[in-house]
Phi, psi and omega in degrees: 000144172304136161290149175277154201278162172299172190223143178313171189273163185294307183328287195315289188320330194275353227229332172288288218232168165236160176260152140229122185313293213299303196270011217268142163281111168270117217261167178260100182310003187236323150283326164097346083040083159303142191268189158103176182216163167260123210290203143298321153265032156109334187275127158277130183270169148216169224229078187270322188276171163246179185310341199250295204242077176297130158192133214243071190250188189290139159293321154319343163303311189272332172304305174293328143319305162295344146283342172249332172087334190277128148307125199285161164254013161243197178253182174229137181269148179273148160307303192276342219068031144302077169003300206237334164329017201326319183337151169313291196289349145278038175216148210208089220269154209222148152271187202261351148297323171300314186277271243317308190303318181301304184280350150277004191273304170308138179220118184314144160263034156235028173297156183052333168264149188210162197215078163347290187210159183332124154091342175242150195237129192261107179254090160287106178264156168251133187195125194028063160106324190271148182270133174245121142248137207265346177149195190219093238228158207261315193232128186307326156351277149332289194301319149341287179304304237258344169294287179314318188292349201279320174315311201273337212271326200259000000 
């Protein structure tokens, strides 16, 4: 992964944008214009360089610059996982062993689960090398409850 470019001085960006902590939104002191676009996966850039010197980072980058004067040197985690969720209490800074452990912790709700044929749901888990099958369920519900217990129980 790239390291990420320095970021404008706090001054500047406060001298560019405005934050609002509660929506946020970073706003354009010269349009009056929330700035940014939303990427493919859900994260909003902006637009900082000019046609010569480009530079496009996370807004939340720039949010955490602007509010700390600090370049974060980690990543920053959203809390709820909200992509776009920018407000201040959703943001945090994580090393990237930290999202890893977060994000194995999250559970999809069709993990482990597959649906042989139409209406029946198959919950297999693999744990250390080995296949389990935990059943065979009628209603993905079910196959759901019958996951997490098998889960919380092995």
């Amino acid at each position: 992964m790239a390291e990420p470019r320095e970021l404008p001085s706090q001054d500047e960006l406060r001298r560019r944008f405005t934050y609002n902590e509660v929506t946020g939104e970073l706003v354009s002191n010269k349009t009056g214009n929330p700035v940014g676009w939303k990427t493919s996966v859900g994260y909003i850039r902006c637009d900082l360089g000019t046609r010569k010197n480009r530079c496009q980072p996370l807004i939340h980058r720039v949010i955490w610059k602007w509010m700390t004067g600090d370049d974060p040197d980690v990543t920053i985690n959203h809390i709820n996982e909200q992509k776009d969720d920018n407000t201040w209490d959703n943001l945090e800074l994580a090393t990237n062993s930290e999202q890893q452990i977060k994000q194995s912790r999250r559970i999809h709700p069709r993990r482990n689960i597959d649906e042989p044929w139409p209406g029946y749901y198959r919950v297999r888990i693999k744990r250390n090398g080995k296949s389990h099958l935990v059943g065979y369920y009628y209603d993905l519900l079910e196959a759901q409850q019958a996951r997490d217990e098998w889960l919380n129980h092995y």
